[in-house]
Amino acid sequence: MATVIREMPPPSHKTPFRRQPHLLDDSGSVGVWITQPAGMLVQLVRETVATGEIARFISVDAYQKLVSVMRPGERAFFIYDMGLMVRYETEARVVLTQWGLSVRDRIEHIVVRPPPEMNKLGRMGIQTIAAAMSLAGVQLDVVDDIEPFLRERNLRPRFSLT
């Protein structure tokens, strides 16, 4: 179950927008901004292990919130700032990959920022996801900084989710 955030993440962590996230998972680890143009920016707001539970929060709770404000036939941007991920569970990768493939017709573009010091196994996991999405016709870019993409696409948080 998602909750609306009541507090900003710690000041030492840079958020992508000046406003608070629209959603925060129950653990307080994942912030989600629903954007205009249509999109969802997911950011780990503290050091976190990406679990199946977090993957389900993203693929169910956050996605339902995004879809509720999208127009029929509209495609969305999915930006994942995973800079604070300390590791991920295989279940998280499987859940997100299967979900991504199931909603591929609603995806305009995916951008992933992995942790700067991610190990080879973790990078291989991201490459596996990227290959699966590419075969499904979805563009997925792995970047060191999400800011240029946000500026390029003029992505900004929605004022309201109603």
Coordinates of N, CA and C in Angstrom, one line a residue:
M1 N 0.8 -1.2 0.0 CA 0.0 0.0 0.0 C 0.9 1.2 0.0
A2 N 0.5 2.2 -0.8 CA 1.3 3.4 -0.9 C 0.7 4.5 0.0
T3 N 1.6 5.4 0.4 CA 1.1 6.5 1.2 C 1.6 7.8 0.6
V4 N 0.9 8.8 0.8 CA 1.4 10.1 0.3 C 2.4 10.6 1.3
I5 N 3.5 11.1 0.7 CA 4.7 11.5 1.6 C 4.3 12.7 2.4
R6 N 4.8 12.7 3.6 CA 4.5 13.8 4.6 C 5.8 14.6 4.8
E7 N 6.9 13.9 4.6 CA 8.2 14.6 4.9 C 9.1 14.5 3.7
M8 N 10.0 15.4 3.5 CA 11.0 15.3 2.4 C 12.0 14.3 2.8
P9 N 12.7 13.7 1.8 CA 13.8 12.9 2.1 C 14.9 13.7 2.8
P10 N 15.9 13.0 3.4 CA 17.0 13.7 4.0 C 17.6 14.8 3.1
P11 N 18.0 15.9 3.6 CA 18.6 17.0 2.8 C 19.9 16.6 2.1
S12 N 20.5 15.6 2.5 CA 21.8 15.2 1.9 C 21.5 14.5 0.5
H13 N 20.3 14.1 0.3 CA 19.9 13.4 -0.9 C 19.2 14.3 -1.9
K14 N 19.7 14.4 -3.1 CA 19.1 15.4 -4.1 C 17.9 14.8 -4.8
T15 N 16.8 15.4 -4.7 CA 15.6 15.0 -5.3 C 15.5 15.6 -6.7
P16 N 14.9 15.0 -7.7 CA 14.8 15.5 -9.0 C 14.0 16.8 -9.2
F17 N 13.0 17.0 -8.3 CA 12.1 18.1 -8.4 C 12.1 18.8 -7.1
R18 N 11.6 20.0 -7.1 CA 11.5 20.8 -5.9 C 10.3 20.4 -5.0
R19 N 9.4 19.8 -5.6 CA 8.2 19.4 -4.8 C 8.4 18.0 -4.2
Q20 N 7.6 17.6 -3.2 CA 7.6 16.3 -2.6 C 7.1 15.3 -3.6
P21 N 7.5 14.0 -3.5 CA 7.0 12.9 -4.3 C 5.5 12.8 -4.1
H22 N 4.8 12.4 -5.1 CA 3.3 12.1 -5.0 C 3.1 10.9 -4.1
L23 N 4.0 9.9 -4.2 CA 3.8 8.7 -3.4 C 5.1 8.3 -2.8
L24 N 5.0 7.6 -1.7 CA 6.1 7.0 -0.9 C 5.7 5.6 -0.5
D25 N 6.5 4.6 -0.8 CA 6.2 3.3 -0.3 C 6.2 3.2 1.2
D26 N 5.6 2.1 1.7 CA 5.4 2.0 3.1 C 6.7 2.0 3.9
S27 N 7.8 1.5 3.3 CA 9.1 1.5 3.9 C 9.8 2.8 4.0
G28 N 9.3 3.8 3.2 CA 9.9 5.1 3.2 C 11.1 5.2 2.3
S29 N 11.3 4.2 1.5 CA 12.5 4.1 0.7 C 12.4 4.5 -0.8
V30 N 11.1 4.5 -1.3 CA 10.9 4.8 -2.7 C 9.9 6.0 -2.9
G31 N 10.4 7.0 -3.5 CA 9.5 8.1 -3.8 C 9.1 8.1 -5.3
V32 N 7.9 8.5 -5.6 CA 7.4 8.4 -7.0 C 6.8 9.8 -7.3
W33 N 7.2 10.4 -8.4 CA 6.6 11.6 -8.9 C 5.9 11.2 -10.2
I34 N 4.6 11.6 -10.3 CA 3.9 11.4 -11.6 C 4.1 12.7 -12.4
T35 N 4.5 12.5 -13.6 CA 5.0 13.7 -14.4 C 4.0 14.1 -15.5
Q36 N 4.3 15.3 -16.0 CA 3.7 15.8 -17.2 C 4.8 16.2 -18.1
P37 N 4.9 15.8 -19.3 CA 4.1 14.8 -20.0 C 4.1 13.5 -19.2
A38 N 3.2 12.7 -19.6 CA 2.9 11.4 -18.9 C 4.1 10.7 -18.6
G39 N 4.3 10.4 -17.3 CA 5.4 9.6 -16.9 C 5.5 9.4 -15.4
M40 N 6.4 8.6 -15.0 CA 6.6 8.2 -13.6 C 8.1 8.2 -13.3
L41 N 8.5 9.1 -12.4 CA 9.9 9.1 -11.9 C 10.0 8.4 -10.6
V42 N 10.7 7.3 -10.5 CA 10.9 6.5 -9.3 C 12.3 6.8 -8.8
Q43 N 12.4 7.2 -7.6 CA 13.7 7.4 -7.0 C 13.8 6.8 -5.6
L44 N 14.9 6.0 -5.4 CA 15.2 5.6 -4.1 C 15.7 6.8 -3.3
V45 N 15.1 7.0 -2.1 CA 15.3 8.2 -1.4 C 16.3 7.9 -0.2
R46 N 16.7 6.7 0.0 CA 17.7 6.3 0.9 C 18.3 4.9 0.5
E47 N 19.4 4.6 1.1 CA 20.0 3.3 0.7 C 19.0 2.2 0.9
T48 N 18.9 1.4 -0.2 CA 17.8 0.4 -0.2 C 18.2 -0.9 -0.9
V49 N 17.7 -2.0 -0.5 CA 17.7 -3.2 -1.2 C 16.4 -3.3 -2.0
A50 N 16.5 -3.4 -3.4 CA 15.4 -3.5 -4.2 C 14.8 -4.9 -4.1
T51 N 13.6 -5.0 -3.5 CA 12.9 -6.2 -3.2 C 11.7 -6.4 -4.1
G52 N 11.2 -7.6 -4.0 CA 9.9 -7.9 -4.8 C 8.8 -7.0 -4.3
E53 N 8.8 -6.7 -3.0 CA 7.8 -5.8 -2.5 C 7.9 -4.4 -3.1
I54 N 9.1 -3.9 -3.2 CA 9.3 -2.6 -3.8 C 8.9 -2.6 -5.3
A55 N 9.3 -3.7 -6.0 CA 8.9 -3.9 -7.4 C 7.4 -3.9 -7.6
R56 N 6.7 -4.5 -6.7 CA 5.2 -4.6 -6.8 C 4.6 -3.2 -6.5
F57 N 5.2 -2.4 -5.5 CA 4.8 -1.1 -5.3 C 4.9 -0.2 -6.6
I58 N 6.0 -0.4 -7.3 CA 6.2 0.4 -8.5 C 5.2 -0.1 -9.6
S59 N 5.1 -1.4 -9.8 CA 4.4 -1.9 -10.9 C 2.9 -2.0 -10.7
V60 N 2.4 -1.9 -9.4 CA 1.0 -1.9 -9.1 C 0.5 -0.5 -8.6
D61 N 1.0 -0.1 -7.4 CA 0.5 1.1 -6.8 C 0.8 2.4 -7.6
A62 N 2.1 2.5 -7.9 CA 2.5 3.7 -8.6 C 2.0 3.7 -10.1
Y63 N 2.0 2.5 -10.7 CA 1.5 2.5 -12.1 C 0.0 2.8 -12.2
Q64 N -0.8 2.3 -11.2 CA -2.2 2.6 -11.2 C -2.4 4.1 -11.1
K65 N -1.6 4.7 -10.3 CA -1.7 6.2 -10.1 C -1.4 6.9 -11.4
L66 N -0.4 6.4 -12.1 CA 0.0 7.0 -13.4 C -1.1 6.8 -14.4
V67 N -1.6 5.6 -14.5 CA -2.7 5.3 -15.5 C -3.9 6.1 -15.2
S68 N -4.2 6.4 -14.0 CA -5.4 7.2 -13.6 C -5.4 8.6 -14.2
V69 N -4.2 9.1 -14.5 CA -4.2 10.5 -15.1 C -3.8 10.5 -16.6
M70 N -3.6 9.3 -17.2 CA -3.2 9.3 -18.6 C -4.5 9.3 -19.5
R71 N -4.3 9.9 -20.7 CA -5.4 9.8 -21.7 C -5.3 8.5 -22.4
P72 N -6.4 8.0 -22.9 CA -6.5 6.7 -23.6 C -5.4 6.8 -24.8
G73 N -4.7 5.7 -24.9 CA -3.7 5.6 -25.9 C -2.4 6.3 -25.7
E74 N -2.3 7.1 -24.6 CA -1.1 7.9 -24.3 C 0.0 6.9 -23.8
R75 N 1.2 7.2 -24.2 CA 2.4 6.5 -23.8 C 3.2 7.3 -22.8
A76 N 3.9 6.6 -21.8 CA 4.5 7.3 -20.7 C 6.0 7.1 -20.7
F77 N 6.7 8.0 -20.0 CA 8.1 7.9 -19.7 C 8.2 7.2 -18.3
F78 N 9.2 6.3 -18.2 CA 9.5 5.7 -16.9 C 11.0 5.9 -16.6
I79 N 11.2 6.7 -15.6 CA 12.6 7.0 -15.2 C 12.8 6.5 -13.8
Y80 N 13.9 5.7 -13.7 CA 14.3 5.0 -12.4 C 15.6 5.5 -12.0
D81 N 15.6 6.3 -10.9 CA 16.9 6.7 -10.3 C 17.2 5.8 -9.1
M82 N 18.0 4.8 -9.4 CA 18.4 3.7 -8.5 C 19.7 4.0 -7.8
G83 N 20.2 5.2 -7.8 CA 21.5 5.6 -7.3 C 21.8 5.1 -5.9
L84 N 20.8 4.9 -5.1 CA 21.0 4.5 -3.7 C 20.7 3.0 -3.5
M85 N 20.6 2.3 -4.6 CA 20.3 0.8 -4.4 C 21.6 0.1 -4.0
V86 N 21.5 -0.6 -2.9 CA 22.7 -1.3 -2.4 C 22.8 -2.7 -3.0
R87 N 21.7 -3.3 -3.4 CA 21.6 -4.5 -4.1 C 20.2 -4.8 -4.5
Y88 N 20.0 -5.8 -5.4 CA 18.6 -6.1 -5.7 C 18.4 -7.6 -5.6
E89 N 17.2 -7.9 -5.3 CA 16.8 -9.3 -5.2 C 16.3 -9.7 -6.6
T90 N 16.6 -11.0 -7.0 CA 16.2 -11.5 -8.3 C 14.7 -11.3 -8.5
E91 N 13.9 -11.5 -7.5 CA 12.4 -11.3 -7.6 C 12.1 -9.9 -8.1
A92 N 12.8 -8.9 -7.6 CA 12.5 -7.5 -8.1 C 12.8 -7.4 -9.6
R93 N 13.9 -7.9 -10.1 CA 14.2 -7.9 -11.5 C 13.1 -8.6 -12.3
V94 N 12.7 -9.8 -11.8 CA 11.7 -10.6 -12.6 C 10.3 -9.8 -12.6
V95 N 9.9 -9.3 -11.4 CA 8.6 -8.6 -11.4 C 8.6 -7.4 -12.3
L96 N 9.7 -6.6 -12.3 CA 9.7 -5.4 -13.1 C 9.9 -5.7 -14.6
T97 N 10.6 -6.8 -14.9 CA 10.7 -7.2 -16.3 C 9.4 -7.7 -16.9
Q98 N 8.8 -8.6 -16.1 CA 7.5 -9.1 -16.6 C 6.4 -8.0 -16.7
W99 N 6.4 -7.1 -15.7 CA 5.5 -6.0 -15.8 C 5.7 -5.1 -17.0
G100 N 7.0 -4.8 -17.2 CA 7.4 -3.9 -18.3 C 7.0 -4.5 -19.6
L101 N 7.2 -5.8 -19.8 CA 6.8 -6.4 -21.0 C 5.2 -6.4 -21.2
S102 N 4.5 -6.6 -20.1 CA 3.1 -6.6 -20.1 C 2.5 -5.2 -20.5
V103 N 3.2 -4.2 -20.2 CA 2.6 -2.8 -20.4 C 3.4 -2.1 -21.5
R104 N 4.2 -2.8 -22.3 CA 5.1 -2.2 -23.3 C 4.4 -1.3 -24.2
D105 N 3.1 -1.5 -24.5 CA 2.4 -0.6 -25.5 C 2.1 0.8 -24.8
R106 N 2.3 0.9 -23.5 CA 2.0 2.1 -22.8 C 3.3 2.9 -22.5
I107 N 4.5 2.3 -22.9 CA 5.8 2.9 -22.6 C 6.3 3.7 -23.8
E108 N 6.7 4.9 -23.5 CA 7.3 5.8 -24.5 C 8.9 5.5 -24.5
H109 N 9.4 5.5 -23.3 CA 10.9 5.4 -23.1 C 11.1 5.1 -21.6
I110 N 12.2 4.3 -21.4 CA 12.6 4.0 -20.0 C 14.0 4.5 -19.9
V111 N 14.3 5.1 -18.7 CA 15.6 5.5 -18.4 C 16.0 5.0 -17.0
V112 N 17.1 4.4 -16.9 CA 17.6 3.8 -15.6 C 18.9 4.4 -15.2
R113 N 19.0 4.9 -14.0 CA 20.3 5.4 -13.4 C 20.6 4.4 -12.3
P114 N 21.6 3.5 -12.6 CA 22.0 2.5 -11.6 C 22.9 3.2 -10.6
P115 N 23.2 2.5 -9.5 CA 24.2 3.0 -8.5 C 25.5 3.2 -9.2
P116 N 26.2 4.2 -8.8 CA 27.6 4.4 -9.5 C 28.5 3.3 -9.3
E117 N 28.5 2.6 -8.2 CA 29.5 1.5 -7.9 C 28.8 0.1 -8.1
M118 N 27.9 0.0 -8.9 CA 27.2 -1.3 -9.1 C 28.2 -2.3 -9.6
N119 N 28.1 -3.5 -9.0 CA 29.0 -4.6 -9.4 C 28.6 -5.2 -10.8
K120 N 29.4 -6.1 -11.3 CA 29.2 -6.7 -12.6 C 27.9 -7.5 -12.7
L121 N 27.6 -8.2 -11.6 CA 26.4 -9.0 -11.6 C 25.2 -8.1 -11.7
G122 N 25.2 -7.0 -11.0 CA 24.1 -6.1 -11.1 C 23.9 -5.4 -12.4
R123 N 25.0 -5.1 -13.0 CA 25.0 -4.5 -14.4 C 24.5 -5.5 -15.4
M124 N 24.8 -6.8 -15.2 CA 24.3 -7.8 -16.1 C 22.8 -7.9 -16.0
G125 N 22.3 -7.8 -14.8 CA 20.9 -7.8 -14.5 C 20.2 -6.7 -15.3
I126 N 20.7 -5.5 -15.2 CA 20.2 -4.3 -16.0 C 20.2 -4.6 -17.5
Q127 N 21.4 -5.2 -17.9 CA 21.5 -5.5 -19.4 C 20.5 -6.5 -19.8
T128 N 20.2 -7.5 -18.9 CA 19.1 -8.5 -19.2 C 17.8 -7.8 -19.4
I129 N 17.5 -6.9 -18.5 CA 16.2 -6.2 -18.7 C 16.2 -5.3 -19.9
A130 N 17.3 -4.6 -20.2 CA 17.4 -3.8 -21.4 C 17.2 -4.6 -22.7
A131 N 17.8 -5.8 -22.7 CA 17.7 -6.7 -23.9 C 16.3 -7.2 -24.1
A132 N 15.6 -7.6 -23.0 CA 14.2 -8.0 -23.1 C 13.3 -6.9 -23.6
M133 N 13.5 -5.7 -23.1 CA 12.7 -4.6 -23.5 C 13.0 -4.2 -24.9
S134 N 14.2 -4.2 -25.3 CA 14.6 -3.9 -26.7 C 13.9 -4.9 -27.7
L135 N 14.0 -6.2 -27.3 CA 13.3 -7.2 -28.2 C 11.8 -6.9 -28.3
A136 N 11.2 -6.3 -27.2 CA 9.8 -6.0 -27.2 C 9.5 -4.6 -27.9
G137 N 10.6 -4.0 -28.4 CA 10.4 -2.7 -29.1 C 10.4 -1.5 -28.2
V138 N 10.9 -1.6 -27.0 CA 10.9 -0.5 -26.0 C 12.3 0.0 -25.8
Q139 N 12.5 1.3 -26.0 CA 13.8 1.9 -25.8 C 14.1 2.0 -24.3
L140 N 15.2 1.5 -23.9 CA 15.7 1.6 -22.5 C 17.1 2.1 -22.5
D141 N 17.4 3.2 -21.8 CA 18.7 3.8 -21.8 C 19.2 3.7 -20.3
V142 N 20.5 3.4 -20.2 CA 21.1 3.4 -18.9 C 22.0 4.7 -18.8
V143 N 21.8 5.5 -17.8 CA 22.5 6.8 -17.8 C 23.1 7.0 -16.4
D144 N 24.1 7.9 -16.4 CA 24.7 8.3 -15.2 C 24.0 9.5 -14.5
D145 N 23.2 10.2 -15.2 CA 22.5 11.3 -14.7 C 21.1 11.5 -15.4
I146 N 20.0 11.6 -14.6 CA 18.7 11.7 -15.2 C 18.3 13.1 -15.6
E147 N 19.1 14.1 -15.0 CA 18.7 15.5 -15.2 C 18.6 15.9 -16.7
P148 N 19.6 15.5 -17.6 CA 19.5 15.9 -19.0 C 18.3 15.4 -19.7
F149 N 17.9 14.1 -19.3 CA 16.7 13.5 -19.9 C 15.5 14.3 -19.5
L150 N 15.4 14.6 -18.2 CA 14.2 15.4 -17.7 C 14.1 16.7 -18.4
R151 N 15.2 17.4 -18.6 CA 15.2 18.7 -19.3 C 14.8 18.6 -20.7
E152 N 15.4 17.6 -21.4 CA 15.2 17.3 -22.8 C 13.7 17.1 -23.1
R153 N 13.1 16.3 -22.3 CA 11.7 16.0 -22.5 C 10.7 16.9 -21.7
N154 N 11.3 17.9 -21.0 CA 10.5 18.8 -20.3 C 9.5 18.1 -19.3
L155 N 10.1 17.1 -18.6 CA 9.3 16.3 -17.6 C 9.3 17.1 -16.3
R156 N 8.1 17.3 -15.8 CA 7.9 18.0 -14.5 C 6.8 17.3 -13.7
P157 N 6.8 17.5 -12.4 CA 5.8 16.8 -11.6 C 4.4 17.4 -11.9
R158 N 3.4 16.6 -11.9 CA 2.0 17.0 -12.1 C 1.7 17.8 -10.8
F159 N 0.9 18.9 -11.1 CA 0.4 19.7 -9.9 C -0.5 18.9 -9.1
S160 N -1.4 18.2 -9.7 CA -2.4 17.4 -9.0 C -2.6 16.0 -9.7
L161 N -3.0 15.1 -8.9 CA -3.3 13.7 -9.5 C -4.8 13.5 -9.6
T162 N -5.6 14.5 -9.6 CA -7.0 14.3 -9.8 C -7.5 14.9 -11.1

